Amino acid sequence: MSGIHYYKPVKAMIGMQLTYAGVALSTRAALLQGMSPSVFVFYRQGIATSVIAPIAYFARRSERSCLGLRSFCLIFLASLVGVAINQNIYFEGIYLASSSMGSALFNLVPAITFVAAFVIGLEKVDIRTLRSVAKIIGTVLCVGGAVSMVLLRGPKLLNSSGGENWLLGSFLLFGSSCCWSFWIIFQVPVSASYPDHLSLSAWMCFMATLQSGTIALFLERNPEAWILHSYLELASCLYAVRI
């Protein structure tokens, strides 16, 4: 039993990676059918809010954290950069590039987070220790793998015509990884200011819904873009809520 519990974190991480890959594949399939990336993000966040908000309310109704001005500003900024902007450029990048590229460049998040945390002083590096050397080598491997994926194009999963926007899609996916890294680092002051994590997730989903809705209204003027035309589009929105 001890061995099973010892490998639980590894199994959880493998499960999360499989889930992320499933989201990239299902979402790209929906986007290729004509669904707008910005509308997809809005529906995804709206569904997530409707699920987590009641749970957060009833689980914390006896002891609620106070949402002051500082907490509101921090949550708003984290939602804007880490969710609304991040997801919009991520799914747009998947549409322009490929689902495999999205999964590959997502692996840059630990490397970018490590470098950013070192720059702002949250991460200490000592090349005399095995831990720091391992982090540096891992960062180099992540960056090298991502660059190889961008430069060495192979056949696409869920292939589509065109491909002239491959490089633009890659840049968008890289920008998404930077936003995600910022969001991870930003959790330190956000959690310190608003320590109720379940309620924090609900507030972040709610604010991201309003922000992504505003972005979608600005980008999509055609009312037809807001209509789900197939069960695949609905299923991809529901499945993406899992992460």
PDB file of C-alpha atoms in Angstrom:
ATOM      1  CA  MET A   1       0.000   0.000   0.000  1.00  0.00           C
ATOM      2  CA  SER A   2       2.829   2.375   0.770  1.00  0.00           C
ATOM      3  CA  GLY A   3       4.120   2.005  -2.771  1.00  0.00           C
ATOM      4  CA  ILE A   4       0.692   2.842  -4.221  1.00  0.00           C
ATOM      5  CA  HIS A   5       0.415   5.996  -2.102  1.00  0.00           C
ATOM      6  CA  TYR A   6       3.989   6.947  -2.970  1.00  0.00           C
ATOM      7  CA  TYR A   7       3.181   7.067  -6.685  1.00  0.00           C
ATOM      8  CA  LYS A   8      -0.120   8.921  -6.311  1.00  0.00           C
ATOM      9  CA  PRO A   9       1.357  12.333  -7.237  1.00  0.00           C
ATOM     10  CA  VAL A  10       2.915  10.838 -10.368  1.00  0.00           C
ATOM     11  CA  LYS A  11      -0.366   9.212 -11.377  1.00  0.00           C
ATOM     12  CA  ALA A  12      -2.216  12.465 -10.748  1.00  0.00           C
ATOM     13  CA  MET A  13       0.212  14.409 -12.945  1.00  0.00           C
ATOM     14  CA  ILE A  14      -0.051  11.829 -15.746  1.00  0.00           C
ATOM     15  CA  GLY A  15      -3.842  11.998 -15.491  1.00  0.00           C
ATOM     16  CA  MET A  16      -3.770  15.791 -15.731  1.00  0.00           C
ATOM     17  CA  GLN A  17      -1.542  15.678 -18.818  1.00  0.00           C
ATOM     18  CA  LEU A  18      -3.927  13.228 -20.481  1.00  0.00           C
ATOM     19  CA  THR A  19      -6.826  15.537 -19.612  1.00  0.00           C
ATOM     20  CA  TYR A  20      -5.026  18.553 -21.092  1.00  0.00           C
ATOM     21  CA  ALA A  21      -4.328  16.578 -24.264  1.00  0.00           C
ATOM     22  CA  GLY A  22      -8.008  15.643 -24.476  1.00  0.00           C
ATOM     23  CA  VAL A  23      -9.014  19.282 -24.122  1.00  0.00           C
ATOM     24  CA  ALA A  24      -6.618  20.334 -26.886  1.00  0.00           C
ATOM     25  CA  LEU A  25      -7.944  17.656 -29.253  1.00  0.00           C
ATOM     26  CA  SER A  26     -11.660  18.128 -28.541  1.00  0.00           C
ATOM     27  CA  THR A  27     -11.435  21.920 -28.623  1.00  0.00           C
ATOM     28  CA  ARG A  28      -9.560  21.998 -31.914  1.00  0.00           C
ATOM     29  CA  ALA A  29     -12.170  19.674 -33.413  1.00  0.00           C
ATOM     30  CA  ALA A  30     -14.914  22.091 -32.306  1.00  0.00           C
ATOM     31  CA  LEU A  31     -12.991  25.110 -33.619  1.00  0.00           C
ATOM     32  CA  LEU A  32     -12.503  23.451 -36.997  1.00  0.00           C
ATOM     33  CA  GLN A  33     -16.277  23.047 -37.194  1.00  0.00           C
ATOM     34  CA  GLY A  34     -16.580  26.817 -37.003  1.00  0.00           C
ATOM     35  CA  MET A  35     -16.852  27.610 -33.310  1.00  0.00           C
ATOM     36  CA  SER A  36     -15.297  30.916 -32.253  1.00  0.00           C
ATOM     37  CA  PRO A  37     -12.388  30.614 -29.765  1.00  0.00           C
ATOM     38  CA  SER A  38     -13.558  33.669 -27.805  1.00  0.00           C
ATOM     39  CA  VAL A  39     -17.136  32.373 -27.572  1.00  0.00           C
ATOM     40  CA  PHE A  40     -15.794  28.987 -26.489  1.00  0.00           C
ATOM     41  CA  VAL A  41     -13.842  30.608 -23.636  1.00  0.00           C
ATOM     42  CA  PHE A  42     -16.941  32.552 -22.529  1.00  0.00           C
ATOM     43  CA  TYR A  43     -19.126  29.441 -22.432  1.00  0.00           C
ATOM     44  CA  ARG A  44     -16.415  27.463 -20.687  1.00  0.00           C
ATOM     45  CA  GLN A  45     -16.006  30.034 -17.930  1.00  0.00           C
ATOM     46  CA  GLY A  46     -19.750  30.541 -17.618  1.00  0.00           C
ATOM     47  CA  ILE A  47     -20.342  26.818 -17.102  1.00  0.00           C
ATOM     48  CA  ALA A  48     -17.458  26.650 -14.623  1.00  0.00           C
ATOM     49  CA  THR A  49     -18.931  29.554 -12.638  1.00  0.00           C
ATOM     50  CA  SER A  50     -22.384  27.972 -12.526  1.00  0.00           C
ATOM     51  CA  VAL A  51     -20.865  24.763 -11.159  1.00  0.00           C
ATOM     52  CA  ILE A  52     -18.381  26.063  -8.590  1.00  0.00           C
ATOM     53  CA  ALA A  53     -20.254  29.124  -7.271  1.00  0.00           C
ATOM     54  CA  PRO A  54     -23.054  27.182  -5.494  1.00  0.00           C
ATOM     55  CA  ILE A  55     -20.523  24.741  -4.045  1.00  0.00           C
ATOM     56  CA  ALA A  56     -18.385  27.599  -2.727  1.00  0.00           C
ATOM     57  CA  TYR A  57     -21.443  29.370  -1.281  1.00  0.00           C
ATOM     58  CA  PHE A  58     -22.847  26.430   0.680  1.00  0.00           C
ATOM     59  CA  ALA A  59     -19.421  25.151   1.757  1.00  0.00           C
ATOM     60  CA  ARG A  60     -18.387  28.522   3.203  1.00  0.00           C
ATOM     61  CA  ARG A  61     -21.669  30.072   4.328  1.00  0.00           C
ATOM     62  CA  SER A  62     -20.654  29.964   8.001  1.00  0.00           C
ATOM     63  CA  GLU A  63     -17.246  31.580   7.554  1.00  0.00           C
ATOM     64  CA  ARG A  64     -16.627  33.784   4.540  1.00  0.00           C
ATOM     65  CA  SER A  65     -13.530  35.769   3.711  1.00  0.00           C
ATOM     66  CA  CYS A  66     -13.997  39.490   3.181  1.00  0.00           C
ATOM     67  CA  LEU A  67     -13.505  40.611  -0.414  1.00  0.00           C
ATOM     68  CA  GLY A  68     -11.847  43.976   0.080  1.00  0.00           C
ATOM     69  CA  LEU A  69     -10.648  46.378  -2.574  1.00  0.00           C
ATOM     70  CA  ARG A  70      -7.119  44.944  -2.637  1.00  0.00           C
ATOM     71  CA  SER A  71      -8.412  41.370  -2.936  1.00  0.00           C
ATOM     72  CA  PHE A  72     -10.827  42.399  -5.681  1.00  0.00           C
ATOM     73  CA  CYS A  73      -8.064  44.096  -7.692  1.00  0.00           C
ATOM     74  CA  LEU A  74      -5.735  41.124  -7.330  1.00  0.00           C
ATOM     75  CA  ILE A  75      -8.408  38.613  -8.324  1.00  0.00           C
ATOM     76  CA  PHE A  76      -9.507  40.806 -11.238  1.00  0.00           C
ATOM     77  CA  LEU A  77      -5.933  41.065 -12.556  1.00  0.00           C
ATOM     78  CA  ALA A  78      -5.277  37.347 -12.085  1.00  0.00           C
ATOM     79  CA  SER A  79      -8.517  36.489 -13.881  1.00  0.00           C
ATOM     80  CA  LEU A  80      -7.800  38.880 -16.738  1.00  0.00           C
ATOM     81  CA  VAL A  81      -4.255  37.760 -17.484  1.00  0.00           C
ATOM     82  CA  GLY A  82      -4.320  34.171 -16.257  1.00  0.00           C
ATOM     83  CA  VAL A  83      -7.745  33.169 -17.557  1.00  0.00           C
ATOM     84  CA  ALA A  84      -9.434  35.543 -20.016  1.00  0.00           C
ATOM     85  CA  ILE A  85      -6.386  36.607 -22.056  1.00  0.00           C
ATOM     86  CA  ASN A  86      -4.556  33.333 -21.509  1.00  0.00           C
ATOM     87  CA  GLN A  87      -7.359  31.107 -22.739  1.00  0.00           C
ATOM     88  CA  ASN A  88      -8.333  33.348 -25.646  1.00  0.00           C
ATOM     89  CA  ILE A  89      -4.850  33.355 -27.140  1.00  0.00           C
ATOM     90  CA  TYR A  90      -4.329  29.672 -26.237  1.00  0.00           C
ATOM     91  CA  PHE A  91      -7.364  28.421 -28.140  1.00  0.00           C
ATOM     92  CA  GLU A  92      -6.757  30.846 -30.985  1.00  0.00           C
ATOM     93  CA  GLY A  93      -3.213  29.457 -31.152  1.00  0.00           C
ATOM     94  CA  ILE A  94      -4.509  25.879 -31.206  1.00  0.00           C
ATOM     95  CA  TYR A  95      -6.834  26.796 -34.075  1.00  0.00           C
ATOM     96  CA  LEU A  96      -4.054  28.444 -36.094  1.00  0.00           C
ATOM     97  CA  ALA A  97      -1.350  25.865 -35.306  1.00  0.00           C
ATOM     98  CA  SER A  98      -2.428  22.446 -34.016  1.00  0.00           C
ATOM     99  CA  SER A  99      -3.464  20.588 -30.892  1.00  0.00           C
ATOM    100  CA  SER A 100      -0.075  18.868 -30.718  1.00  0.00           C
ATOM    101  CA  MET A 101       1.658  22.244 -30.796  1.00  0.00           C
ATOM    102  CA  GLY A 102      -0.598  23.465 -28.005  1.00  0.00           C
ATOM    103  CA  SER A 103       0.280  20.479 -25.839  1.00  0.00           C
ATOM    104  CA  ALA A 104       3.994  20.838 -26.609  1.00  0.00           C
ATOM    105  CA  LEU A 105       4.268  24.558 -25.853  1.00  0.00           C
ATOM    106  CA  PHE A 106       2.220  24.098 -22.689  1.00  0.00           C
ATOM    107  CA  ASN A 107       5.292  22.313 -21.314  1.00  0.00           C
ATOM    108  CA  LEU A 108       7.064  25.687 -21.349  1.00  0.00           C
ATOM    109  CA  VAL A 109       5.004  26.802 -18.348  1.00  0.00           C
ATOM    110  CA  PRO A 110       7.324  25.257 -15.688  1.00  0.00           C
ATOM    111  CA  ALA A 111      10.411  26.682 -17.423  1.00  0.00           C
ATOM    112  CA  ILE A 112       8.970  30.189 -17.773  1.00  0.00           C
ATOM    113  CA  THR A 113       7.667  30.077 -14.199  1.00  0.00           C
ATOM    114  CA  PHE A 114      11.102  29.065 -12.915  1.00  0.00           C
ATOM    115  CA  VAL A 115      12.869  31.852 -14.800  1.00  0.00           C
ATOM    116  CA  ALA A 116      10.295  34.497 -13.799  1.00  0.00           C
ATOM    117  CA  ALA A 117      10.347  33.402 -10.163  1.00  0.00           C
ATOM    118  CA  PHE A 118      14.146  33.618 -10.164  1.00  0.00           C
ATOM    119  CA  VAL A 119      14.096  37.117 -11.660  1.00  0.00           C
ATOM    120  CA  ILE A 120      11.672  38.493  -9.051  1.00  0.00           C
ATOM    121  CA  GLY A 121      13.432  36.726  -6.178  1.00  0.00           C
ATOM    122  CA  LEU A 122      10.944  33.956  -5.353  1.00  0.00           C
ATOM    123  CA  GLU A 123      13.293  31.200  -6.538  1.00  0.00           C
ATOM    124  CA  LYS A 124      16.864  30.740  -5.322  1.00  0.00           C
ATOM    125  CA  VAL A 125      19.433  29.124  -7.606  1.00  0.00           C
ATOM    126  CA  ASP A 126      22.639  27.562  -6.362  1.00  0.00           C
ATOM    127  CA  ILE A 127      24.541  25.693  -9.074  1.00  0.00           C
ATOM    128  CA  ARG A 128      26.384  23.740  -6.381  1.00  0.00           C
ATOM    129  CA  THR A 129      23.208  21.877  -5.464  1.00  0.00           C
ATOM    130  CA  LEU A 130      21.695  18.994  -7.426  1.00  0.00           C
ATOM    131  CA  ARG A 131      18.206  20.512  -7.137  1.00  0.00           C
ATOM    132  CA  SER A 132      19.175  23.761  -8.866  1.00  0.00           C
ATOM    133  CA  VAL A 133      21.146  21.937 -11.569  1.00  0.00           C
ATOM    134  CA  ALA A 134      18.133  19.694 -12.258  1.00  0.00           C
ATOM    135  CA  LYS A 135      15.866  22.744 -12.600  1.00  0.00           C
ATOM    136  CA  ILE A 136      18.276  24.428 -14.997  1.00  0.00           C
ATOM    137  CA  ILE A 137      18.625  21.287 -17.136  1.00  0.00           C
ATOM    138  CA  GLY A 138      14.852  20.826 -17.137  1.00  0.00           C
ATOM    139  CA  THR A 139      14.367  24.419 -18.264  1.00  0.00           C
ATOM    140  CA  VAL A 140      16.837  23.987 -21.135  1.00  0.00           C
ATOM    141  CA  LEU A 141      15.145  20.757 -22.230  1.00  0.00           C
ATOM    142  CA  CYS A 142      11.676  22.356 -22.129  1.00  0.00           C
ATOM    143  CA  VAL A 143      12.791  25.308 -24.226  1.00  0.00           C
ATOM    144  CA  GLY A 144      14.721  23.103 -26.637  1.00  0.00           C
ATOM    145  CA  GLY A 145      11.747  20.811 -27.147  1.00  0.00           C
ATOM    146  CA  ALA A 146       9.387  23.717 -27.744  1.00  0.00           C
ATOM    147  CA  VAL A 147      11.743  25.322 -30.279  1.00  0.00           C
ATOM    148  CA  SER A 148      12.067  21.988 -32.082  1.00  0.00           C
ATOM    149  CA  MET A 149       8.284  21.694 -32.327  1.00  0.00           C
ATOM    150  CA  VAL A 150       8.043  25.170 -33.844  1.00  0.00           C
ATOM    151  CA  LEU A 151      10.851  24.704 -36.377  1.00  0.00           C
ATOM    152  CA  LEU A 152      10.295  21.055 -37.320  1.00  0.00           C
ATOM    153  CA  ARG A 153       6.713  20.796 -38.516  1.00  0.00           C
ATOM    154  CA  GLY A 154       5.225  17.352 -38.858  1.00  0.00           C
ATOM    155  CA  PRO A 155       1.772  16.092 -39.857  1.00  0.00           C
ATOM    156  CA  LYS A 156      -1.123  17.650 -37.923  1.00  0.00           C
ATOM    157  CA  LEU A 157      -3.655  15.858 -35.797  1.00  0.00           C
ATOM    158  CA  LEU A 158      -7.132  16.799 -36.999  1.00  0.00           C
ATOM    159  CA  ASN A 159      -5.531  18.092 -40.181  1.00  0.00           C
ATOM    160  CA  SER A 160      -6.940  21.144 -41.896  1.00  0.00           C
ATOM    161  CA  SER A 161      -6.176  23.087 -45.034  1.00  0.00           C
ATOM    162  CA  GLY A 162      -3.794  26.007 -45.040  1.00  0.00           C
ATOM    163  CA  GLY A 163      -1.056  26.282 -42.435  1.00  0.00           C
ATOM    164  CA  GLU A 164       0.225  29.726 -43.324  1.00  0.00           C
ATOM    165  CA  ASN A 165      -0.635  30.916 -39.793  1.00  0.00           C
ATOM    166  CA  TRP A 166       1.440  28.211 -38.097  1.00  0.00           C
ATOM    167  CA  LEU A 167       4.072  30.649 -36.828  1.00  0.00           C
ATOM    168  CA  LEU A 168       1.463  33.120 -35.549  1.00  0.00           C
ATOM    169  CA  GLY A 169      -0.303  30.288 -33.739  1.00  0.00           C
ATOM    170  CA  SER A 170       2.989  29.256 -32.155  1.00  0.00           C
ATOM    171  CA  PHE A 171       3.608  32.794 -30.898  1.00  0.00           C
ATOM    172  CA  LEU A 172       0.104  32.930 -29.437  1.00  0.00           C
ATOM    173  CA  LEU A 173       0.677  29.628 -27.652  1.00  0.00           C
ATOM    174  CA  PHE A 174       3.978  30.925 -26.290  1.00  0.00           C
ATOM    175  CA  GLY A 175       2.203  34.049 -25.051  1.00  0.00           C
ATOM    176  CA  SER A 176      -0.384  31.820 -23.387  1.00  0.00           C
ATOM    177  CA  SER A 177       2.379  29.953 -21.548  1.00  0.00           C
ATOM    178  CA  CYS A 178       3.755  33.289 -20.307  1.00  0.00           C
ATOM    179  CA  CYS A 179       0.301  34.326 -19.068  1.00  0.00           C
ATOM    180  CA  TRP A 180      -0.146  30.978 -17.351  1.00  0.00           C
ATOM    181  CA  SER A 181       3.226  31.347 -15.623  1.00  0.00           C
ATOM    182  CA  PHE A 182       2.287  34.837 -14.460  1.00  0.00           C
ATOM    183  CA  TRP A 183      -0.982  33.440 -13.101  1.00  0.00           C
ATOM    184  CA  ILE A 184       0.873  30.751 -11.123  1.00  0.00           C
ATOM    185  CA  ILE A 185       3.276  33.259  -9.572  1.00  0.00           C
ATOM    186  CA  PHE A 186       0.437  35.671  -8.903  1.00  0.00           C
ATOM    187  CA  GLN A 187      -1.300  33.059  -6.743  1.00  0.00           C
ATOM    188  CA  VAL A 188       1.088  33.918  -3.899  1.00  0.00           C
ATOM    189  CA  PRO A 189      -0.226  37.469  -3.229  1.00  0.00           C
ATOM    190  CA  VAL A 190      -3.790  36.526  -4.256  1.00  0.00           C
ATOM    191  CA  SER A 191      -3.982  33.609  -1.813  1.00  0.00           C
ATOM    192  CA  ALA A 192      -2.404  35.696   0.939  1.00  0.00           C
ATOM    193  CA  SER A 193      -4.995  38.422   0.440  1.00  0.00           C
ATOM    194  CA  TYR A 194      -7.972  36.047   0.044  1.00  0.00           C
ATOM    195  CA  PRO A 195      -7.166  32.688   1.714  1.00  0.00           C
ATOM    196  CA  ASP A 196     -10.548  31.030   1.051  1.00  0.00           C
ATOM    197  CA  HIS A 197      -9.411  29.002  -1.948  1.00  0.00           C
ATOM    198  CA  LEU A 198     -12.777  27.552  -2.940  1.00  0.00           C
ATOM    199  CA  SER A 199     -14.456  30.942  -2.871  1.00  0.00           C
ATOM    200  CA  LEU A 200     -11.415  32.395  -4.629  1.00  0.00           C
ATOM    201  CA  SER A 201     -11.882  29.940  -7.505  1.00  0.00           C
ATOM    202  CA  ALA A 202     -15.548  30.921  -7.778  1.00  0.00           C
ATOM    203  CA  TRP A 203     -14.735  34.642  -7.863  1.00  0.00           C
ATOM    204  CA  MET A 204     -12.002  34.077 -10.427  1.00  0.00           C
ATOM    205  CA  CYS A 205     -14.318  32.070 -12.686  1.00  0.00           C
ATOM    206  CA  PHE A 206     -17.030  34.720 -12.354  1.00  0.00           C
ATOM    207  CA  MET A 207     -14.718  37.613 -13.185  1.00  0.00           C
ATOM    208  CA  ALA A 208     -13.182  35.661 -16.055  1.00  0.00           C
ATOM    209  CA  THR A 209     -16.698  35.052 -17.412  1.00  0.00           C
ATOM    210  CA  LEU A 210     -17.408  38.795 -17.487  1.00  0.00           C
ATOM    211  CA  GLN A 211     -13.990  39.559 -18.983  1.00  0.00           C
ATOM    212  CA  SER A 212     -14.124  36.836 -21.642  1.00  0.00           C
ATOM    213  CA  GLY A 213     -17.704  37.837 -22.463  1.00  0.00           C
ATOM    214  CA  THR A 214     -16.542  41.402 -23.071  1.00  0.00           C
ATOM    215  CA  ILE A 215     -13.718  40.148 -25.286  1.00  0.00           C
ATOM    216  CA  ALA A 216     -16.095  37.905 -27.226  1.00  0.00           C
ATOM    217  CA  LEU A 217     -18.570  40.764 -27.751  1.00  0.00           C
ATOM    218  CA  PHE A 218     -15.746  42.894 -29.126  1.00  0.00           C
ATOM    219  CA  LEU A 219     -14.385  40.189 -31.441  1.00  0.00           C
ATOM    220  CA  GLU A 220     -17.595  38.482 -32.548  1.00  0.00           C
ATOM    221  CA  ARG A 221     -20.224  40.824 -33.980  1.00  0.00           C
ATOM    222  CA  ASN A 222     -22.061  38.040 -35.813  1.00  0.00           C
ATOM    223  CA  PRO A 223     -24.928  36.634 -33.641  1.00  0.00           C
ATOM    224  CA  GLU A 224     -24.523  33.246 -35.363  1.00  0.00           C
ATOM    225  CA  ALA A 225     -21.127  32.841 -33.700  1.00  0.00           C
ATOM    226  CA  TRP A 226     -22.834  32.514 -30.299  1.00  0.00           C
ATOM    227  CA  ILE A 227     -24.962  29.535 -31.319  1.00  0.00           C
ATOM    228  CA  LEU A 228     -23.750  26.007 -30.595  1.00  0.00           C
ATOM    229  CA  HIS A 229     -24.378  24.068 -33.790  1.00  0.00           C
ATOM    230  CA  SER A 230     -23.423  20.550 -32.711  1.00  0.00           C
ATOM    231  CA  TYR A 231     -23.141  18.243 -29.730  1.00  0.00           C
ATOM    232  CA  LEU A 232     -19.361  18.266 -30.255  1.00  0.00           C
ATOM    233  CA  GLU A 233     -19.199  21.994 -29.499  1.00  0.00           C
ATOM    234  CA  LEU A 234     -21.321  21.574 -26.360  1.00  0.00           C
ATOM    235  CA  ALA A 235     -19.351  18.512 -25.250  1.00  0.00           C
ATOM    236  CA  SER A 236     -16.024  20.303 -25.731  1.00  0.00           C
ATOM    237  CA  CYS A 237     -17.220  23.202 -23.535  1.00  0.00           C
ATOM    238  CA  LEU A 238     -18.364  20.789 -20.823  1.00  0.00           C
ATOM    239  CA  TYR A 239     -15.202  18.687 -21.005  1.00  0.00           C
ATOM    240  CA  ALA A 240     -12.916  21.741 -20.851  1.00  0.00           C
ATOM    241  CA  VAL A 241     -14.521  22.760 -17.531  1.00  0.00           C
ATOM    242  CA  ARG A 242     -12.718  19.802 -15.934  1.00  0.00           C
ATOM    243  CA  ILE A 243      -9.461  21.788 -15.984  1.00  0.00           C
TER     244      ILE A 243
END
